């Protein structure tokens, strides 16, 4: 068994245990395997082991490796989890099934335009900068509920959930709790939160998907 396939099995087992510990259904949480920086030769065995949902943080990198893999595995679901520039909205709508990083008016407008033009509608999440970190993408928590409303009413976008990346040096629990509260206030049901270091905590706080990279694929 290669290392990534072993990592996948371990993470899956820990997700099942965390769901059980949190009193949640055994299929409550979707695993998004974050394959950024890893080539197709590393990713392919993970697909063959049954994983179908993957996350990438750069549009261009994803364009380079996923179209060929998708020819062989048409049921792949690809998530964009990195910042989206408005000049990449066209490519992002064409390639991704889920875009998790909608965080400003201009991106919402560009996505709405491309969705109408291409007749292809990726599922959308709003990224919230729960720690208000200046260097980090995401909408400010105090603006998040109104922004989800504007995505719907002004741009006609159906927002499925919220996503966050807590500050690296803080206890993630309060950030996960904040995201859950904002989602309730905004009337969205999905929560993308939790990475290799904290996905079990995120599951306890209600994550519906976790984005796990290094615990599966190893260090980058
Ligand atoms: C890289 C990345 C992850 C995965 O991080 P790991 O710590 O390797 O699990 C999750 N979410 C986002 C947005 C990322 O960029």
Short mmCIF file of N, CA and C and ligand atoms in Angstrom, two decimals, residues 34 36 57 81-82 163 165 194-197 211-215 220, ligand 1:
data_model
loop_
_atom_site.label_atom_id
_atom_site.label_comp_id
_atom_site.label_asym_id
_atom_site.label_seq_id
_atom_site.Cartn_x
_atom_site.Cartn_y
_atom_site.Cartn_z
N UNK A 34 -7.09 17.08 0.14
CA UNK A 34 -6.43 18.25 -0.44
C UNK A 34 -5.12 17.82 -1.10
N UNK A 36 -3.22 19.56 -3.35
CA UNK A 36 -2.35 20.62 -3.87
C UNK A 36 -0.89 20.23 -3.74
N UNK A 57 -5.91 24.38 -4.33
CA UNK A 57 -5.98 25.81 -3.97
C UNK A 57 -5.59 26.75 -5.10
N UNK A 81 -10.37 25.56 -3.02
CA UNK A 81 -10.30 25.97 -1.61
C UNK A 81 -9.33 27.14 -1.42
N UNK A 82 -8.72 27.63 -2.51
CA UNK A 82 -7.79 28.75 -2.42
C UNK A 82 -8.42 30.02 -2.96
N UNK A 163 -17.15 28.55 4.89
CA UNK A 163 -15.85 27.91 5.04
C UNK A 163 -14.95 28.82 5.86
N UNK A 165 -10.70 29.12 7.76
CA UNK A 165 -9.37 28.61 8.10
C UNK A 165 -8.96 29.37 9.37
N UNK A 194 -11.94 22.49 9.37
CA UNK A 194 -11.11 21.41 9.87
C UNK A 194 -10.11 20.97 8.82
N UNK A 195 -8.83 20.91 9.25
CA UNK A 195 -7.73 20.48 8.38
C UNK A 195 -6.97 19.37 9.11
N UNK A 196 -5.79 19.00 8.63
CA UNK A 196 -5.10 17.83 9.21
C UNK A 196 -4.95 17.93 10.72
N UNK A 197 -4.69 19.13 11.24
CA UNK A 197 -4.41 19.27 12.67
C UNK A 197 -5.65 19.34 13.55
N UNK A 211 -11.26 19.44 5.21
CA UNK A 211 -10.29 19.53 4.11
C UNK A 211 -8.94 19.05 4.62
N UNK A 212 -8.57 17.84 4.26
CA UNK A 212 -7.38 17.22 4.85
C UNK A 212 -6.33 16.94 3.77
N UNK A 213 -5.15 17.52 3.94
CA UNK A 213 -4.07 17.34 2.98
C UNK A 213 -2.94 16.49 3.54
N UNK A 214 -2.10 17.10 4.39
CA UNK A 214 -0.86 16.43 4.80
C UNK A 214 -1.10 15.13 5.56
N UNK A 215 -2.20 14.99 6.28
CA UNK A 215 -2.45 13.74 7.01
C UNK A 215 -2.71 12.58 6.04
N UNK A 220 4.24 18.79 2.58
CA UNK A 220 4.41 19.45 1.29
C UNK A 220 5.74 20.21 1.28
C1 LIG B 1 -3.76 23.30 2.24
C2 LIG B 1 -5.12 23.53 2.73
C3 LIG B 1 -5.78 22.57 3.51
C4 LIG B 1 -5.15 21.27 3.96
O1 LIG B 1 -4.17 21.52 4.91
P1 LIG B 1 -3.47 20.31 5.72
O2 LIG B 1 -3.00 20.96 6.97
O3 LIG B 1 -2.38 19.82 4.85
O4 LIG B 1 -4.51 19.29 5.96
C5 LIG B 1 -7.09 22.84 3.90
N1 LIG B 1 -7.71 23.99 3.55
C6 LIG B 1 -7.10 24.92 2.80
C7 LIG B 1 -7.85 26.15 2.44
C8 LIG B 1 -5.79 24.73 2.37
O5 LIG B 1 -5.20 25.68 1.62
#
